[in-house]
Short mmCIF file of C-alpha atoms and ligand atoms in Angstrom, two decimals:
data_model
loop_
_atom_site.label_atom_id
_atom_site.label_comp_id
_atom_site.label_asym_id
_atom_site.label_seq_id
_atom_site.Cartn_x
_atom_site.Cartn_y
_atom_site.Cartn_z
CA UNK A 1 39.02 19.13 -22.89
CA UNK A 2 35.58 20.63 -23.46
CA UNK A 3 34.74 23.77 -21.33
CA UNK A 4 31.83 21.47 -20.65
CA UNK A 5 34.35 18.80 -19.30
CA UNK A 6 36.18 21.09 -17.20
CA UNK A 7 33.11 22.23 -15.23
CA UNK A 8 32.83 18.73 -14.61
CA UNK A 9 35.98 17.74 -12.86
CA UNK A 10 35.72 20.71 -10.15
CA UNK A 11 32.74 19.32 -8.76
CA UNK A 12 33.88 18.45 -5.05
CA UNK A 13 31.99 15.39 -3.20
CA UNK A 14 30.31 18.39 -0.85
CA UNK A 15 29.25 20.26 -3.61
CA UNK A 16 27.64 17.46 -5.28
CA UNK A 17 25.52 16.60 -2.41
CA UNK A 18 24.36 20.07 -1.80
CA UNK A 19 23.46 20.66 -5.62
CA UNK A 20 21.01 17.51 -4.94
CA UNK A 21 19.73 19.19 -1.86
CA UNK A 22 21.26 16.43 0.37
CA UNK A 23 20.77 17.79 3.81
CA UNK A 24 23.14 19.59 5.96
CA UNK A 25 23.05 16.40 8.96
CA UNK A 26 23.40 13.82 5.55
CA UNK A 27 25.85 15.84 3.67
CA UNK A 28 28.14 16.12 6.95
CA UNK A 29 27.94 12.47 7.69
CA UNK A 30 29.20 11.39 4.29
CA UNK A 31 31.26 14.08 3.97
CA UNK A 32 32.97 12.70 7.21
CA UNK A 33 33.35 9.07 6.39
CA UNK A 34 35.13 10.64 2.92
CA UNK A 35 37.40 12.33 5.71
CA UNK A 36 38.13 8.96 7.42
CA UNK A 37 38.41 6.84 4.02
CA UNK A 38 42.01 9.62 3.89
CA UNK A 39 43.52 7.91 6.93
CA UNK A 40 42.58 4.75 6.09
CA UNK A 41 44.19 5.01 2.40
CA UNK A 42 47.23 6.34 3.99
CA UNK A 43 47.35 3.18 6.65
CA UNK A 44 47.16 1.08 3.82
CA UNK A 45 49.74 2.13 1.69
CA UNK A 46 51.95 2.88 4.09
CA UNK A 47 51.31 0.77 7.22
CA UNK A 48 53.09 -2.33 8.59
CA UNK A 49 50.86 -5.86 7.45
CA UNK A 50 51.60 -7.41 11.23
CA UNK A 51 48.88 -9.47 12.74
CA UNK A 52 46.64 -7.25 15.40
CA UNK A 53 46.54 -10.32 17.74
CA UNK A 54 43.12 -10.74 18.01
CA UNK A 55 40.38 -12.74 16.05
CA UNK A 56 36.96 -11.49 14.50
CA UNK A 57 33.38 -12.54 15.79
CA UNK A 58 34.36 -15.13 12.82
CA UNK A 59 37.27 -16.48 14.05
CA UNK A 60 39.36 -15.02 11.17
CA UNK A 61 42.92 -13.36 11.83
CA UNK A 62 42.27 -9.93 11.68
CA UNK A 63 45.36 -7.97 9.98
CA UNK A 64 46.09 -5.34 12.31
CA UNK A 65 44.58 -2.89 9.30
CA UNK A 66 40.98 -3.80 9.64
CA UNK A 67 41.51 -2.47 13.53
CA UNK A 68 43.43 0.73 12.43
CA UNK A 69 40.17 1.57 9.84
CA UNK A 70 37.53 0.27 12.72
CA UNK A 71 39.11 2.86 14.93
CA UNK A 72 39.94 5.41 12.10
CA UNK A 73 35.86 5.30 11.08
CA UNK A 74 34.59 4.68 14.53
CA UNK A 75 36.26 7.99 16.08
CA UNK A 76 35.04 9.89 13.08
CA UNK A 77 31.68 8.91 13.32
CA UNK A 78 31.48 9.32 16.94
CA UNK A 79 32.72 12.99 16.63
CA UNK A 80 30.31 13.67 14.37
CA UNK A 81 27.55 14.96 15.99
CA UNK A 82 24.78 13.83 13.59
CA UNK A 83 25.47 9.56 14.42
CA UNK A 84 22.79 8.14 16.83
CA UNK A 85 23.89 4.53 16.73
CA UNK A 86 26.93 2.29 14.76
CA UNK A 87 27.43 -0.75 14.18
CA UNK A 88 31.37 -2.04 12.48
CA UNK A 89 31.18 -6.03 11.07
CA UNK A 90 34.28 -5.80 13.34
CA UNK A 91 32.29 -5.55 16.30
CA UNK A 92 29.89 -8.08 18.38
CA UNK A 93 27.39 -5.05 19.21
CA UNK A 94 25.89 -1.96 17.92
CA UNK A 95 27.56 1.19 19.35
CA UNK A 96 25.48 3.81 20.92
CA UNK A 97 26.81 7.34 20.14
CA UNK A 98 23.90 9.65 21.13
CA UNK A 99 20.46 8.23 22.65
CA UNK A 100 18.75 11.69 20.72
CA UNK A 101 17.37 10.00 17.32
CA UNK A 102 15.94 13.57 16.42
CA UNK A 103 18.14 14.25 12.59
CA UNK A 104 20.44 11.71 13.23
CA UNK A 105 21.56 8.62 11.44
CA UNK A 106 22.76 4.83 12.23
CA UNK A 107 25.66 3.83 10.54
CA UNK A 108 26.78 0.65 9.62
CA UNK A 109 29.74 -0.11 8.02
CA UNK A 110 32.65 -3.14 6.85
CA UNK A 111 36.13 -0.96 7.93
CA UNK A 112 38.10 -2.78 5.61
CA UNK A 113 35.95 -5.32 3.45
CA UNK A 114 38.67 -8.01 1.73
CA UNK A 115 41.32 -6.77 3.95
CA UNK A 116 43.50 -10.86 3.47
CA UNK A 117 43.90 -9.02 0.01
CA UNK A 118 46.18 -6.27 1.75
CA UNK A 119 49.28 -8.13 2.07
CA UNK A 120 49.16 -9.83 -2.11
CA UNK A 121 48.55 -5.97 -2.62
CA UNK A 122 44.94 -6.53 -4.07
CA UNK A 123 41.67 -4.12 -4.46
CA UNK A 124 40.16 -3.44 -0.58
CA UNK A 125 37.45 -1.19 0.57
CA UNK A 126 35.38 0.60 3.05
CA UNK A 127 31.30 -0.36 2.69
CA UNK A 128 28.64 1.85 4.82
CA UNK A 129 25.38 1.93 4.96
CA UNK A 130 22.76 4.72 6.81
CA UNK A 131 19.69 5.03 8.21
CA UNK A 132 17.68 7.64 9.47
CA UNK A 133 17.45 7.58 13.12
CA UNK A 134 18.31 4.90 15.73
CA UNK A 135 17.29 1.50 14.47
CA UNK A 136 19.82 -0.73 12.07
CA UNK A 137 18.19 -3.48 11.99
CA UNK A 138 15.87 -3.00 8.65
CA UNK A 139 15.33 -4.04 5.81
CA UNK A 140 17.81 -2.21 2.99
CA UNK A 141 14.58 -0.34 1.19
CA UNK A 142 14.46 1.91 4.22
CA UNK A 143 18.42 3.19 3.99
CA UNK A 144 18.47 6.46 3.19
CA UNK A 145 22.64 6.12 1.86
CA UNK A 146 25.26 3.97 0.87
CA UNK A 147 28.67 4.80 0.12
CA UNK A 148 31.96 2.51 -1.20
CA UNK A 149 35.31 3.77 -1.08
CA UNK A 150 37.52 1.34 -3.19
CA UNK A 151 41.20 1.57 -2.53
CA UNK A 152 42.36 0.12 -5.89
CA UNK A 153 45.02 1.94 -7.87
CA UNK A 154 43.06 4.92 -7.68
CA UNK A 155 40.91 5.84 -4.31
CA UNK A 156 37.69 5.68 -5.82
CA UNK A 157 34.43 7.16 -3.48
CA UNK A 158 30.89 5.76 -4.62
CA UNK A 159 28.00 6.98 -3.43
CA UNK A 160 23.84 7.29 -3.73
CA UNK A 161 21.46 8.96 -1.83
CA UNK A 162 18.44 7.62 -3.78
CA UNK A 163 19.25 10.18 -6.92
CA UNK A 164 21.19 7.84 -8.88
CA UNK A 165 25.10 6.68 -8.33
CA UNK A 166 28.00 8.86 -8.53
CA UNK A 167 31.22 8.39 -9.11
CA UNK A 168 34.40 10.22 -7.20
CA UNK A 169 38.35 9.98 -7.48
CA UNK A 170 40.40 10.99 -4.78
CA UNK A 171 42.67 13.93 -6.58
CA UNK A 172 46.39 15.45 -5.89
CA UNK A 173 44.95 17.41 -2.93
CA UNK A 174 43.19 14.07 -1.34
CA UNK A 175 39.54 15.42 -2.28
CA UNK A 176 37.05 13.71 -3.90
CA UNK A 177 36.01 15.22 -7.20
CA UNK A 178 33.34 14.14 -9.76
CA UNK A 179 34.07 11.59 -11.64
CA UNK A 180 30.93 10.31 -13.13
CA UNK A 181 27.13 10.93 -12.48
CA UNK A 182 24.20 8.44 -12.96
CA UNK A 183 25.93 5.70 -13.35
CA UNK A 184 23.28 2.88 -15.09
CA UNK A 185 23.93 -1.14 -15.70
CA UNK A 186 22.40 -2.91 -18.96
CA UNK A 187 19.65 -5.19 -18.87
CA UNK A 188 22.06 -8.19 -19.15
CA UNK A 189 26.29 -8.63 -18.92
CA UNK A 190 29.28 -10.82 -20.47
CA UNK A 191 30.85 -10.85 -17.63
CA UNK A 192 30.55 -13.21 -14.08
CA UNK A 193 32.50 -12.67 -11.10
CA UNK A 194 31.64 -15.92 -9.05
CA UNK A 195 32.27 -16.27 -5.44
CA UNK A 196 32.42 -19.73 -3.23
CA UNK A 197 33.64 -23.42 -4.41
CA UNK A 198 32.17 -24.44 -7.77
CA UNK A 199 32.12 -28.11 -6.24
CA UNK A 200 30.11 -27.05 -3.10
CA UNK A 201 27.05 -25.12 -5.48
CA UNK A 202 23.36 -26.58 -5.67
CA UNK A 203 21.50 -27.82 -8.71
CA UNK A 204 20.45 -24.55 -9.69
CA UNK A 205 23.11 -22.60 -9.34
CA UNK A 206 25.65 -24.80 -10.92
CA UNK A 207 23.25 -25.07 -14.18
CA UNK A 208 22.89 -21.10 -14.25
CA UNK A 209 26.75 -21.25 -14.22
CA UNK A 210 26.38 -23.64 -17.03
CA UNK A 211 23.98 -21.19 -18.86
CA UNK A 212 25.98 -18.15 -18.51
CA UNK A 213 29.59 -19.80 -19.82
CA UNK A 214 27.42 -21.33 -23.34
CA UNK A 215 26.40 -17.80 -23.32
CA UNK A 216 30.15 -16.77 -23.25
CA UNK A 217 30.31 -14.78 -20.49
CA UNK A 218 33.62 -13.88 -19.46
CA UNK A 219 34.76 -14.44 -15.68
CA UNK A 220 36.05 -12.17 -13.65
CA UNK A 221 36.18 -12.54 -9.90
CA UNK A 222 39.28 -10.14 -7.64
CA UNK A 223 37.98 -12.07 -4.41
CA UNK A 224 37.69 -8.75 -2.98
CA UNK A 225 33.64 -7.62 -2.98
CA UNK A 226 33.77 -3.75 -3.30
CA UNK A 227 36.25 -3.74 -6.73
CA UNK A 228 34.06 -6.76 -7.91
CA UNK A 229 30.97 -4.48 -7.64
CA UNK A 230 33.09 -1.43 -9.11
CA UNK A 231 33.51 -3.17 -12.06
CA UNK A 232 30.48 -4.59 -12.63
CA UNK A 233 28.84 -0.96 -12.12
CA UNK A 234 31.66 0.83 -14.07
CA UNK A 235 31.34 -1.49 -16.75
CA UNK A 236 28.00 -1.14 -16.81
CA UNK A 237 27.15 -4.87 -16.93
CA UNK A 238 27.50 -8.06 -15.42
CA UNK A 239 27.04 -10.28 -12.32
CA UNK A 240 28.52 -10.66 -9.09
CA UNK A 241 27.21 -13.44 -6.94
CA UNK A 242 28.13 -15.50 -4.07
CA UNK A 243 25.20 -18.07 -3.46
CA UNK A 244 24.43 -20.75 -0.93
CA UNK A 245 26.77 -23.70 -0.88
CA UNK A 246 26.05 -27.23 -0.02
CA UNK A 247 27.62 -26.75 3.15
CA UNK A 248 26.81 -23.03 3.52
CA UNK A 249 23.08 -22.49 2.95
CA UNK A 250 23.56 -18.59 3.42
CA UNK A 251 26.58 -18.12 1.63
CA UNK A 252 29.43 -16.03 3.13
CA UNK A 253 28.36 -12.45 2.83
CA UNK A 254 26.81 -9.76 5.35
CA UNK A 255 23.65 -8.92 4.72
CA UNK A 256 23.84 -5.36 7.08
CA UNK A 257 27.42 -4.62 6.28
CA UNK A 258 27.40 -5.65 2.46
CA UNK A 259 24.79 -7.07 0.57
CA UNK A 260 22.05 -3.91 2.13
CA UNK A 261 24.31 -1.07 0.66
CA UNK A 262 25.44 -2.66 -2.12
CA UNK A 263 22.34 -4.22 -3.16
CA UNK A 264 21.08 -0.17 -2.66
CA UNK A 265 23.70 1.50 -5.31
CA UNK A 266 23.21 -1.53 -7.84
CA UNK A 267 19.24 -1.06 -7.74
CA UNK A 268 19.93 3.10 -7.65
CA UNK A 269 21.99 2.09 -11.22
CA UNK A 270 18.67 0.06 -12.28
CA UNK A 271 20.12 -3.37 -11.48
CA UNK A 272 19.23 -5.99 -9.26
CA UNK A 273 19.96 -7.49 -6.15
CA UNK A 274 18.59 -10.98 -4.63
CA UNK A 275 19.05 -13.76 -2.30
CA UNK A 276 17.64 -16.23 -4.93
CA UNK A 277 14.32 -15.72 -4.10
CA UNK A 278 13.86 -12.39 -2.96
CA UNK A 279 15.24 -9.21 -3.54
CA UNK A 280 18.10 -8.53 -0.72
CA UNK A 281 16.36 -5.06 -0.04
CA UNK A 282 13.55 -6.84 1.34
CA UNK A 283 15.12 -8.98 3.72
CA UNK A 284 14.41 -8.15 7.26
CA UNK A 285 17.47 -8.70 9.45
CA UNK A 286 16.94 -10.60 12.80
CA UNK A 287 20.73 -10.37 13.50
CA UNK A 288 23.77 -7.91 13.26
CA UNK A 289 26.14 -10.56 11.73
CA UNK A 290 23.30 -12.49 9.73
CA UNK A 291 24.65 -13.52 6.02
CA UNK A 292 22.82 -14.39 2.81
CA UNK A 293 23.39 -15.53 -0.64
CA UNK A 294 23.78 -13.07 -2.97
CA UNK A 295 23.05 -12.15 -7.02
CA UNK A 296 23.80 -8.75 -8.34
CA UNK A 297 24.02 -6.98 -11.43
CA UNK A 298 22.23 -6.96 -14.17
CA UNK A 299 18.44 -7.14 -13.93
CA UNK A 300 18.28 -9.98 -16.45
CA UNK A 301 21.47 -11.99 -15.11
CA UNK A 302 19.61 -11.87 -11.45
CA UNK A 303 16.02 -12.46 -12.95
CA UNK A 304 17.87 -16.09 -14.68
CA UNK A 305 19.18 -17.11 -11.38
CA UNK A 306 16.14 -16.80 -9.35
CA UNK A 307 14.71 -18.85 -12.50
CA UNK A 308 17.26 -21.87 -12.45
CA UNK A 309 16.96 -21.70 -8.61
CA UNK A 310 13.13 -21.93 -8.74
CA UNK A 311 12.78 -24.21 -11.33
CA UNK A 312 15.95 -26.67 -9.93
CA UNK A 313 15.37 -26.38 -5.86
CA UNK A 314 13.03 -27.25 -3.63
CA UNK A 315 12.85 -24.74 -0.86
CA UNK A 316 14.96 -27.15 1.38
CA UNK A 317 17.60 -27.08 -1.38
CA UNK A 318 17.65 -23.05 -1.87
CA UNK A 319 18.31 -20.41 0.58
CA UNK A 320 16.84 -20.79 4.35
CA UNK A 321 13.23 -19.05 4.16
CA UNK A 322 13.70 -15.79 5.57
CA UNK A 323 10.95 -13.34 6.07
CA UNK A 324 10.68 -10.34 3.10
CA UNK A 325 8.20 -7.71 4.61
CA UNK A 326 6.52 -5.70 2.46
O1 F6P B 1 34.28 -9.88 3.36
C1 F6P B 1 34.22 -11.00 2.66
C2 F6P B 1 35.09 -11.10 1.40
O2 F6P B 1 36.44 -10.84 1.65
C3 F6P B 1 34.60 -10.24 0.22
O3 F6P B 1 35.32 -9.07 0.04
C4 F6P B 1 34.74 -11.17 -0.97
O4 F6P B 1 33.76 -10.96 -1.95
C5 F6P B 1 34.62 -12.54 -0.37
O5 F6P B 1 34.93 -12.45 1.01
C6 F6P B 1 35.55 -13.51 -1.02
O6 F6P B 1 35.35 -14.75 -0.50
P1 F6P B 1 36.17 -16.04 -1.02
O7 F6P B 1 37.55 -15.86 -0.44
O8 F6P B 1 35.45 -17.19 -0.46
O9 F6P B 1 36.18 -15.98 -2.53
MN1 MN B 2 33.79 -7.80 4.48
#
């Protein structure tokens, strides 16, 4: 290995966000869910798969693991000191911590995001996304962070604070050390990781489908969102998307818990991320637990999709109208 290369691999997660003059009250935060993502790794691999007994705001069996990491972030957070508000897609309100907004942040976060993949021993990970101060409802643009942790094979920590998208692996020691550094997407992908049932998509989307297999795109879909995003930005290329269904005219994902931070790291790597219509980063939330259609990836893949959509459906058709503010 170079001496170049070396350098490289010492870089701890804390380090890194100091060198890029993160501040102290940001650096601690993130630095603390890192802390949490530990326990929750450790839960998964080594904790029993029982049913918690209670059913999400969705009505969806909640594996006792999605509590374990709701409690395992939640306590973390609250300890803190720099959290002002929180909000868990596990939870029916937003969580006041402290009522002084003054250099603190509002957290939201998805515990355990694909956690039905736990017991076929599948991809799962933790999503969060910050804001400065006390309000979580806005629109993604204004986050000031977002952070993955995928618990794949490796425990994988991904995270931007508006200087690009960096890459960490959990090592020996359970730290985080630099991985990669600015991590950039290509114009356009081969591959397609589709989400919801073929038979249930609209004109538009079903012909952009169409488009992308004559263009020989490859498909590749875990069911679990934060490795499907991993590997579209590791690979540099491709598109993840899970649009509005006949029956489901905003799709299946979380706009606050989800689609904001992800939507933030794929446009960080100089992708794209939109609803159909808009770009998800411009979406104004009205609710905690409001959902939207999603394309991301590649800036040309998402450009093609708006296009089909436009061209093929009437505004009935496509995604509910929402308000983008400027
Ligand atoms: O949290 C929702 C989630 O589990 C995501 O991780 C994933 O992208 C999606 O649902 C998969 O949905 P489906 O099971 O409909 O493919
Ligand atoms: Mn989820």
């Amino acid at each position: 290995m170079s001496q170049a290369g070396k350098t490289k691999f010492q870089i701890d997660l804390r380090r890194h966000l100091r060198e890029h003059y993160v501040n102290e009250n940001l650096t601690h935060l993130i630095c603390e869910i890192a802390e949490a993502s530990k326990y929750i790794i450790h839960s998964i691999s080594t904790g029993e798969l029982g049913v918690a007994g209670t059913s999400n705001l969705y009505g969806e069996q909640q594996l006792a693991l999605d509590v374990l990491a709701d409690r395992i972030l939640r306590k973390r957070l609250d300890h803190s000191r720099v959290v002002a508000n929180m909000m868990s897609e596990e939870m029916d309100e937003i969580i006041p911590v402290s009522p002084d907004c003054d250099g603190k942040y509002s957290v939201a976060f998805d515990p355990l995001d694909g956690s039905s993949l736990v017991d076929v021993n599948l991809a799962v990970g933790t999503i969060v996304s910050i804001f400065e101060g006390c309000d979580l409802l806005q629109r993604g643009r204004k986050q000031v962070a977002a952070v993955y942790i995928l618990y794949g094979p490796r425990t994988t920590l991904v995270y931007s604070v508006g200087k690009g998208v960096h890459e960490f692996g959990m090592n020996m020691l359970r730290e985080y050390t630099l991985l990669q550094e600015n991590i950039t997407l290509e114009p356009q992908g081969n591959l397609y990781s589709p989400g919801g049932q073929r038979n249930l998509y609209t004109p538009g989307v079903e012909a952009y489908v169409q488009k992308l297999e004559d263009r020989g795109v490859k498909l590749r879909y875990s069911g679990g969102f934060v490795p499907d995003i991993n590997q579209v930005l590791l690979k540099g290329q491709g598109i993840f998307f899970y649009p509005h269904l006949q029956n489901q005219p905003q799709g299946k994902l979380r706009l606050l818990f989800e689609l904001s931070p992800m939507a933030f790291l794929i446009e960080q790597a100089g992708g794209a991320a939109s609803d159909g219509r808009r770009p998800i980063l411009d979406l104004q939330p009205e609710q905690i637990h409001e959902r939207s259609p999603v394309f991301i990836g590649c800036k040309k893949d998402v450009a093609l999709a708006e296009e089909f959509i436009r061209t093929l459906e009437n505004q009935e058709e496509g995604p509910t109208e929402k308000k983008a503010k400027n």
